[in-house]
PDB file of C-alpha atoms in Angstrom:
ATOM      1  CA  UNK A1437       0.360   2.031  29.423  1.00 77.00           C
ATOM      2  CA  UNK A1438       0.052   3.967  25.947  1.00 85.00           C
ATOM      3  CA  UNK A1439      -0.562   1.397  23.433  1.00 93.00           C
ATOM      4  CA  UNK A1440       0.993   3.478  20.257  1.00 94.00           C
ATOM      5  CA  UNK A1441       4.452   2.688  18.307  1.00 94.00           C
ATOM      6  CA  UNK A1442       6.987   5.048  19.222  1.00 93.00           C
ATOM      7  CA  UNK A1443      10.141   5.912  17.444  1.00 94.00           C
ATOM      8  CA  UNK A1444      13.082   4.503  18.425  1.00 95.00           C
ATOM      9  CA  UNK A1445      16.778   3.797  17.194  1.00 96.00           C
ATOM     10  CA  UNK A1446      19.253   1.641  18.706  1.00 97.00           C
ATOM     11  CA  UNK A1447      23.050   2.700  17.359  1.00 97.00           C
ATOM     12  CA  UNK A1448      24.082   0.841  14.239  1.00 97.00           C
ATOM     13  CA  UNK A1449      27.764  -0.019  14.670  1.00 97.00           C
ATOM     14  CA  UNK A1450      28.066  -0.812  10.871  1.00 97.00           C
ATOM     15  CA  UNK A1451      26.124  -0.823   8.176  1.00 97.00           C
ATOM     16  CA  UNK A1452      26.482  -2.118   4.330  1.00 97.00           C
ATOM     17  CA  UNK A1453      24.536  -2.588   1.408  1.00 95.00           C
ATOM     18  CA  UNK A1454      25.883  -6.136  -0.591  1.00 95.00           C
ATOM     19  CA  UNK A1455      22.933  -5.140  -2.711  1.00 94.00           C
ATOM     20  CA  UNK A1456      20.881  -2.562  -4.660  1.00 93.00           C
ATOM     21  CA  UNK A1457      18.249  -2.702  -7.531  1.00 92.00           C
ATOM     22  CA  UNK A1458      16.264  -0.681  -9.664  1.00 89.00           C
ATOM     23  CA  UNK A1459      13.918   0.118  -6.823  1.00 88.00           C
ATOM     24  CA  UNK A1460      14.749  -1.666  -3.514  1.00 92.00           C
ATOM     25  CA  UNK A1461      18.143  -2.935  -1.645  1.00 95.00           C
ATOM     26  CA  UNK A1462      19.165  -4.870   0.671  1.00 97.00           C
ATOM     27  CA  UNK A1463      20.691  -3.761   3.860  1.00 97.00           C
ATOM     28  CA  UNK A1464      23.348  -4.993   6.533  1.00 98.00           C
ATOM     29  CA  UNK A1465      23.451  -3.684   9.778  1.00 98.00           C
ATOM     30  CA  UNK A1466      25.460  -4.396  13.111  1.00 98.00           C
ATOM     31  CA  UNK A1467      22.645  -2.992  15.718  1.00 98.00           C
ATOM     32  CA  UNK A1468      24.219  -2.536  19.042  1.00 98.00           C
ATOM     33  CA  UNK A1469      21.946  -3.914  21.959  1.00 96.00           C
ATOM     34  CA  UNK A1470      20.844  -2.856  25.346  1.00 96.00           C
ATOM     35  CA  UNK A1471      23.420  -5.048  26.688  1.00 97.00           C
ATOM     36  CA  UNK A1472      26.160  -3.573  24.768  1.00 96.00           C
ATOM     37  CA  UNK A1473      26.590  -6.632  22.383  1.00 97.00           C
ATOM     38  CA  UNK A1474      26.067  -6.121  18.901  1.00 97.00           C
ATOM     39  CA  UNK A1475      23.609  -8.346  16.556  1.00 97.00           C
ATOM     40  CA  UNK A1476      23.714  -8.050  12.388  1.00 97.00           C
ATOM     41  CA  UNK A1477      19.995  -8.066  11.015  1.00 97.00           C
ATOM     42  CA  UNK A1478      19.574  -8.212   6.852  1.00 97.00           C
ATOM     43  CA  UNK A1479      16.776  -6.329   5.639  1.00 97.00           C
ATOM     44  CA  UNK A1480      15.094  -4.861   2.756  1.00 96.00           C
ATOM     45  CA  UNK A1481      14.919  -1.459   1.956  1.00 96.00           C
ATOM     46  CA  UNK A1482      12.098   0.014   0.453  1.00 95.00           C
ATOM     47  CA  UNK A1483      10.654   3.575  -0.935  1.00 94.00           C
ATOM     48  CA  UNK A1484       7.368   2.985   0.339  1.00 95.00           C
ATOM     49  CA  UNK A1485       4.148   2.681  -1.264  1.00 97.00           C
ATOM     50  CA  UNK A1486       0.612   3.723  -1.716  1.00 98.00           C
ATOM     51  CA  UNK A1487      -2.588   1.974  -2.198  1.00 98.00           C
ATOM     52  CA  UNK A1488      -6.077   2.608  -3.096  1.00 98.00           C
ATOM     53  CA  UNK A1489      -9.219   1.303  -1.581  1.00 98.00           C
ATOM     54  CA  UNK A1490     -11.717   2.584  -3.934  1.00 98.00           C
ATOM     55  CA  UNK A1491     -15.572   2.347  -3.239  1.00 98.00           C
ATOM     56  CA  UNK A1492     -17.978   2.940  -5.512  1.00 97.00           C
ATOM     57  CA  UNK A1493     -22.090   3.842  -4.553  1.00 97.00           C
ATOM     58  CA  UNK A1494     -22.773   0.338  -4.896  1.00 97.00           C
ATOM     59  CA  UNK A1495     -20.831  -0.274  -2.155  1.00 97.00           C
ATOM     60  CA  UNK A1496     -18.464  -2.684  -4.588  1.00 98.00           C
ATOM     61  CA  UNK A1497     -14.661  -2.136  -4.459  1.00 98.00           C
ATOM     62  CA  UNK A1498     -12.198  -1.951  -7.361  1.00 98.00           C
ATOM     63  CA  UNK A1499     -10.003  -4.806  -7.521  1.00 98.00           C
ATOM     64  CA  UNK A1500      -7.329  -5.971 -10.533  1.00 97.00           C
ATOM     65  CA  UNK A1501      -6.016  -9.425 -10.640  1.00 96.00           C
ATOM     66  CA  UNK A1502      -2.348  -9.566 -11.515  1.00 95.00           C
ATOM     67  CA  UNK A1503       0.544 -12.170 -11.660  1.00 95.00           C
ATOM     68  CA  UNK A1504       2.971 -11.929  -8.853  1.00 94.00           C
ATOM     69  CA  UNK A1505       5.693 -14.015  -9.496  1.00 94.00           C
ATOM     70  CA  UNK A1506       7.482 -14.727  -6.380  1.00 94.00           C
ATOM     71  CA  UNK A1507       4.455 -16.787  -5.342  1.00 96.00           C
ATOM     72  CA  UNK A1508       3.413 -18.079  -8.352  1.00 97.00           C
ATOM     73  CA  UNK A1509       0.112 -16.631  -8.320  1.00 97.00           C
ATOM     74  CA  UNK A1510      -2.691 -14.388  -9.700  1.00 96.00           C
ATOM     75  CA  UNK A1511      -3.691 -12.113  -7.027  1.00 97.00           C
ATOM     76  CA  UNK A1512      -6.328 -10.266  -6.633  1.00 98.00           C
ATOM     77  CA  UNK A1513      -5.302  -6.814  -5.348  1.00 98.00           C
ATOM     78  CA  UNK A1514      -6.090  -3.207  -5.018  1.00 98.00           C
ATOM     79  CA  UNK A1515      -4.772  -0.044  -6.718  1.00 97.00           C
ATOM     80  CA  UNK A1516      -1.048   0.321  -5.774  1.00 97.00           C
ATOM     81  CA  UNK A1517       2.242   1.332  -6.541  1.00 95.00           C
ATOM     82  CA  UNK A1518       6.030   2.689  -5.345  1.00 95.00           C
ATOM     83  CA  UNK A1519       6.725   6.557  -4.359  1.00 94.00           C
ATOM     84  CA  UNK A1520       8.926   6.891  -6.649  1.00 84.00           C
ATOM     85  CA  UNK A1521      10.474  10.114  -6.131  1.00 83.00           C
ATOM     86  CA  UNK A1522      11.710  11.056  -2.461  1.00 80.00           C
ATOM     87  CA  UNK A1523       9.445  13.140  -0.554  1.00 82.00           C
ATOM     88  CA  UNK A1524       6.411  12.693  -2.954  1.00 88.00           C
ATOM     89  CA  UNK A1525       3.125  13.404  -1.904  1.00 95.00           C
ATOM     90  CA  UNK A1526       1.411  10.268  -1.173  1.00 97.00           C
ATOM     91  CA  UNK A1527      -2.101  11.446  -2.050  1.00 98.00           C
ATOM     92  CA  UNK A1528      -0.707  13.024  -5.464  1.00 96.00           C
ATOM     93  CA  UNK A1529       1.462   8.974  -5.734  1.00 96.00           C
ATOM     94  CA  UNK A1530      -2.753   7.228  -5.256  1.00 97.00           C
ATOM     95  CA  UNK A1531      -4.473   9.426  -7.699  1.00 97.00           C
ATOM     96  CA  UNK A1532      -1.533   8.608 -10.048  1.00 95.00           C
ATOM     97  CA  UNK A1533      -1.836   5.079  -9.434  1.00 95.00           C
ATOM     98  CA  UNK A1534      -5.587   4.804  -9.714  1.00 96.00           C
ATOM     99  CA  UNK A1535      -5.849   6.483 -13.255  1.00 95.00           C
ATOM    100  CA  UNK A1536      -2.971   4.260 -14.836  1.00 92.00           C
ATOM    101  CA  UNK A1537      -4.294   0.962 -12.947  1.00 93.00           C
ATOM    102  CA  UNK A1538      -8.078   1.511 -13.338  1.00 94.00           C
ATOM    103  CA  UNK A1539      -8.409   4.805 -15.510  1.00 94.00           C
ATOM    104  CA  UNK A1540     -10.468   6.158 -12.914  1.00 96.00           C
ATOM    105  CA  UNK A1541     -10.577   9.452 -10.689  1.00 97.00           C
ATOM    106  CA  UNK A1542     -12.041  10.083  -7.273  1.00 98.00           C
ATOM    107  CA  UNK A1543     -13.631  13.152  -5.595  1.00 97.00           C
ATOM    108  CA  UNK A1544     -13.363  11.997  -1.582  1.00 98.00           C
ATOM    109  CA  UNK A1545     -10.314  10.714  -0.622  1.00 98.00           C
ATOM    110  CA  UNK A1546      -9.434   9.715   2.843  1.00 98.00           C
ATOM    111  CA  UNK A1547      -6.488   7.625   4.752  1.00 98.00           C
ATOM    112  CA  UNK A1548      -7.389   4.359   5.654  1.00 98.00           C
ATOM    113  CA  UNK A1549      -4.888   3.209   7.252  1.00 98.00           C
ATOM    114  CA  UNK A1550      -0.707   3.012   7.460  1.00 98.00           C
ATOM    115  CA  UNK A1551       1.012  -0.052   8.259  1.00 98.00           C
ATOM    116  CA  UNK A1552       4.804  -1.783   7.653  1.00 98.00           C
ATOM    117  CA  UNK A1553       4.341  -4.738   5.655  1.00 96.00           C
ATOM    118  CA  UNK A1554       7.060  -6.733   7.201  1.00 96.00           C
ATOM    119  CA  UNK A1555       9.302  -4.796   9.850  1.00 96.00           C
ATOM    120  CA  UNK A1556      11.029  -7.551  10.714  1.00 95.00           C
ATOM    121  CA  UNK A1557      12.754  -7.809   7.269  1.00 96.00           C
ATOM    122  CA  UNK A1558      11.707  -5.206   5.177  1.00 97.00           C
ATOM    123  CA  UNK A1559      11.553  -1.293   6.524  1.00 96.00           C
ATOM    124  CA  UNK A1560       8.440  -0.672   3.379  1.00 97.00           C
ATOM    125  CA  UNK A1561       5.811   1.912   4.935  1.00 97.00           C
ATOM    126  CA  UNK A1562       2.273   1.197   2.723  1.00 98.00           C
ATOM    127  CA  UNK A1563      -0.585   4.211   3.132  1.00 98.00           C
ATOM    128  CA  UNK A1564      -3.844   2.918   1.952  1.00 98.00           C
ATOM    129  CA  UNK A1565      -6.169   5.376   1.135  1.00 98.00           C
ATOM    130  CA  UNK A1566     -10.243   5.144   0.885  1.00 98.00           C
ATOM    131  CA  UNK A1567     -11.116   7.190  -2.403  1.00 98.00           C
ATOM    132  CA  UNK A1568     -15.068   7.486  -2.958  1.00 98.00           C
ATOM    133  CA  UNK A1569     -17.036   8.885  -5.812  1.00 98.00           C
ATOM    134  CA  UNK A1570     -15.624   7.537  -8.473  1.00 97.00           C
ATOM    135  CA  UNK A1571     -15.999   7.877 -11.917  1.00 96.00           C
ATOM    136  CA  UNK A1572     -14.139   7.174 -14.956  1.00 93.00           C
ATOM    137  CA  UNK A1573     -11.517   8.868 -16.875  1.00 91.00           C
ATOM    138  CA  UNK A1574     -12.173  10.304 -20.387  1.00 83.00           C
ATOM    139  CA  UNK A1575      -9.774  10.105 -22.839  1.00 71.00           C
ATOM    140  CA  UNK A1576      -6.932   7.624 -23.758  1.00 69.00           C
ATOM    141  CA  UNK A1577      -6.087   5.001 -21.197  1.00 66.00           C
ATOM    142  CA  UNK A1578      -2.353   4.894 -19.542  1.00 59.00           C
ATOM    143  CA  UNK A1579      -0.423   2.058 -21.370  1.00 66.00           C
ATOM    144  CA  UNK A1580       0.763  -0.582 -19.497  1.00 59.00           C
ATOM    145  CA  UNK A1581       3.141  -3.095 -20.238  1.00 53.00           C
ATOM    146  CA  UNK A1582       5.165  -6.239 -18.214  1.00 56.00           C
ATOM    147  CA  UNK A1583       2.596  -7.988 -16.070  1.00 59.00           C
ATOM    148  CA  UNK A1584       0.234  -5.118 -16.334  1.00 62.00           C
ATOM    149  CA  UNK A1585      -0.428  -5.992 -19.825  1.00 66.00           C
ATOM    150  CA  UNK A1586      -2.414  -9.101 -18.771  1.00 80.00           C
ATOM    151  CA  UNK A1587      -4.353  -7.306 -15.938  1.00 88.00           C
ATOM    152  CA  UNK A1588      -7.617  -8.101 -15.281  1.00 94.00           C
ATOM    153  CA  UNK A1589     -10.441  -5.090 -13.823  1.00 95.00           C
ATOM    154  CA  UNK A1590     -13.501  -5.883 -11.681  1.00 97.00           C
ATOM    155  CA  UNK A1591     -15.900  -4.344  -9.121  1.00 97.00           C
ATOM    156  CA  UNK A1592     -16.667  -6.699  -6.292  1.00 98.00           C
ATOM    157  CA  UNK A1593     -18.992  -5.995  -3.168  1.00 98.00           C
ATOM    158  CA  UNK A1594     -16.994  -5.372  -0.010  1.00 98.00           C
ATOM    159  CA  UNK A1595     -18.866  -8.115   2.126  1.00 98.00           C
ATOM    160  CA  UNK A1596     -17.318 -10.811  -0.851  1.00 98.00           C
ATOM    161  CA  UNK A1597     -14.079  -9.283  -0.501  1.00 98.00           C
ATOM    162  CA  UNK A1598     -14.255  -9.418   3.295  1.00 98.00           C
ATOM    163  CA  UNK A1599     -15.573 -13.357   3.321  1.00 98.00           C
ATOM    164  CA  UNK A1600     -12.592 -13.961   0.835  1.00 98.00           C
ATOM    165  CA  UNK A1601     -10.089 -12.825   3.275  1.00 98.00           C
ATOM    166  CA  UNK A1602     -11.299 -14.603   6.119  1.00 98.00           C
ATOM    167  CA  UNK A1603     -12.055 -18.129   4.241  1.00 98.00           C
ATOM    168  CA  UNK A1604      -8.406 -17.912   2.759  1.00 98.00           C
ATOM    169  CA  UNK A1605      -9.123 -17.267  -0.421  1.00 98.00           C
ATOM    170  CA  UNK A1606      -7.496 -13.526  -0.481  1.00 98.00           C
ATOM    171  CA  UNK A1607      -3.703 -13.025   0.143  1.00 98.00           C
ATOM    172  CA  UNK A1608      -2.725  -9.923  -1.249  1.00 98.00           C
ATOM    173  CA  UNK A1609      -1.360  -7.604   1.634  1.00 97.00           C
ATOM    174  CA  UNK A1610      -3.051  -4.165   1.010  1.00 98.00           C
ATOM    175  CA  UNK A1611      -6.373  -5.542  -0.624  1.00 98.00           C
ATOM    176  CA  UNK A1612      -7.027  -7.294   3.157  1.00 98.00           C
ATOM    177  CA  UNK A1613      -5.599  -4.975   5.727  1.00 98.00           C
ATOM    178  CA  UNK A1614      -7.829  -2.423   3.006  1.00 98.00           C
ATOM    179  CA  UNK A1615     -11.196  -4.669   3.147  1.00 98.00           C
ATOM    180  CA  UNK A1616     -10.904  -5.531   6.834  1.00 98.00           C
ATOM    181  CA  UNK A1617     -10.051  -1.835   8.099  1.00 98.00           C
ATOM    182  CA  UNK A1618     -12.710  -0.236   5.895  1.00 98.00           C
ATOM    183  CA  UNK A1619     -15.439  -3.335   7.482  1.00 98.00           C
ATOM    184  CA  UNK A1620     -14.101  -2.211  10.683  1.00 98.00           C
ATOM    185  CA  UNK A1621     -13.571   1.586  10.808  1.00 98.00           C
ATOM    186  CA  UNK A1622     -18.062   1.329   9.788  1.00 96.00           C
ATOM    187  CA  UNK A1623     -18.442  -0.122  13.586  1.00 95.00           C
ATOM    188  CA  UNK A1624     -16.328   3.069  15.255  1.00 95.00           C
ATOM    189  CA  UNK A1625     -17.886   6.084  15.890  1.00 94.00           C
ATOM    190  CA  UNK A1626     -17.696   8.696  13.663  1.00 94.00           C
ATOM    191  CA  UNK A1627     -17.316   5.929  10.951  1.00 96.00           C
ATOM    192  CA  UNK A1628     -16.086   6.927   8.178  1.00 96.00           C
ATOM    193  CA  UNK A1629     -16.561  10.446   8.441  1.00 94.00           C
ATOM    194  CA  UNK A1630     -13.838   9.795  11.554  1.00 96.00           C
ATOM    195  CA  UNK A1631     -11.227   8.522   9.275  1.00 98.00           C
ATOM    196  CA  UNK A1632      -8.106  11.480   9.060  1.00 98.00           C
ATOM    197  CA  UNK A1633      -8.021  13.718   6.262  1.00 98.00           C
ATOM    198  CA  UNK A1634      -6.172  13.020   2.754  1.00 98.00           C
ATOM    199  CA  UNK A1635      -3.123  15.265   3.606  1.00 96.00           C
ATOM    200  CA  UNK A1636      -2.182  13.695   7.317  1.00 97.00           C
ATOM    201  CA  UNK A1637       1.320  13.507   8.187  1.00 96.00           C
ATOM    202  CA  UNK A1638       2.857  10.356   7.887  1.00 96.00           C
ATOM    203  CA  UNK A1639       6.597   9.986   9.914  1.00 95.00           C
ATOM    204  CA  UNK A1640       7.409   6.577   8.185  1.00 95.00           C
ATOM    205  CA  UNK A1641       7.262   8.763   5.247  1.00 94.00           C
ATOM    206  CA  UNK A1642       7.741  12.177   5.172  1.00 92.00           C
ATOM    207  CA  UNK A1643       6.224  14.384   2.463  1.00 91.00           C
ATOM    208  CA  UNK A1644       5.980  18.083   0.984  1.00 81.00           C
ATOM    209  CA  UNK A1645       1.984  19.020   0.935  1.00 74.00           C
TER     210      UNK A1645
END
């Protein structure tokens, strides 16, 4: 047996969506069954979105700590954002992200890893990329403004980040699938050199190169 997701879609008997915001929706569909009877699953739908592991040569990883307001808490996270615009390039959607976040640019950039955050409610695809050799950007920085405004920067050693995630002390989705795959994808062979290139496909998300 092939363990690899495969595509699949069941017919969707009817569909509505009792709801639609600025960026994401919410979605009602009657999914027709194997059997032939019909089931109605409510879910989110989402753009997708990027993220940004990035390592600098002190092997320390850039991390912002932002309010999230649905928990009630300060997270500390990674470098991420929405694709905005349909079809956008994920790769071009990080490096935007990691200058207006951090005001920083990177010269290596690989994928990390894809994932769904929640498929059972929620169809958002995250990429995470690995982006190394960084450096900082000259000039003026991007303004921010919201919860962005009271953003706090930092550069934390990956082992700390990776302890913090398994003690409990690290929630935020893409900073620990980010940490943990990076920790893990050292131990394969190839290691990071094995990791797929910037511009791989990505069918949760299709893009224009």
């Amino acid at each position: 047996m092939a363990i690899q997701d495969t595509p699949e879609e069941w017919p969707v008997a009817e569909t509505a969506t009792p709801y639609m915001g600025k960026k994401t929706g919410v979605r009602t569909d009657r999914v027709v069954m194997p059997d032939g009877s019909t089931a109605v699953r409510d879910y989110q739908v989402h753009p997708g979105s990027v993220a940004v592991l990035a390592l600098d040569d002190a092997d320390r990883v850039l991390v912002l700590r932002q309010y999230r307001h649905p928990v009630r808490h300060k997270l500390w996270e990674i470098p991420a954002g929405l694709l905005d615009v349909p079809g956008e390039n994920p790769l071009h959607a990080a490096q935007r992200e990691l200058y207006e976040e951090a005001h920083v640019k990177a010269e290596d950039w690989r994928v990390l890893i894809d994932v769904y955050t929640s498929p059972g409610g929620c169809d958002e695809a995250v990429r995470i990329f690995l982006a190394r050799q960084i450096s900082e950007v000259e000039g003026e920085r991007f303004e921010v403004s919201e919860e962005e405004a009271d953003m706090e920067l930092g550069r934390v050693p990956l082992a700390e980040l990776v302890r913090g995630a398994l003690a409990g002390e690290l929630h935020n989705n893409a900073l620990i699938v980010g940490v943990l795959s990076l920790h893990a994808a050292r131990g394969t062979e190839g290691g990071l050199d094995a990791l797929r290139p910037a511009d791989a496909p990505w069918p949760a998300r299709p893009f224009e190169a």
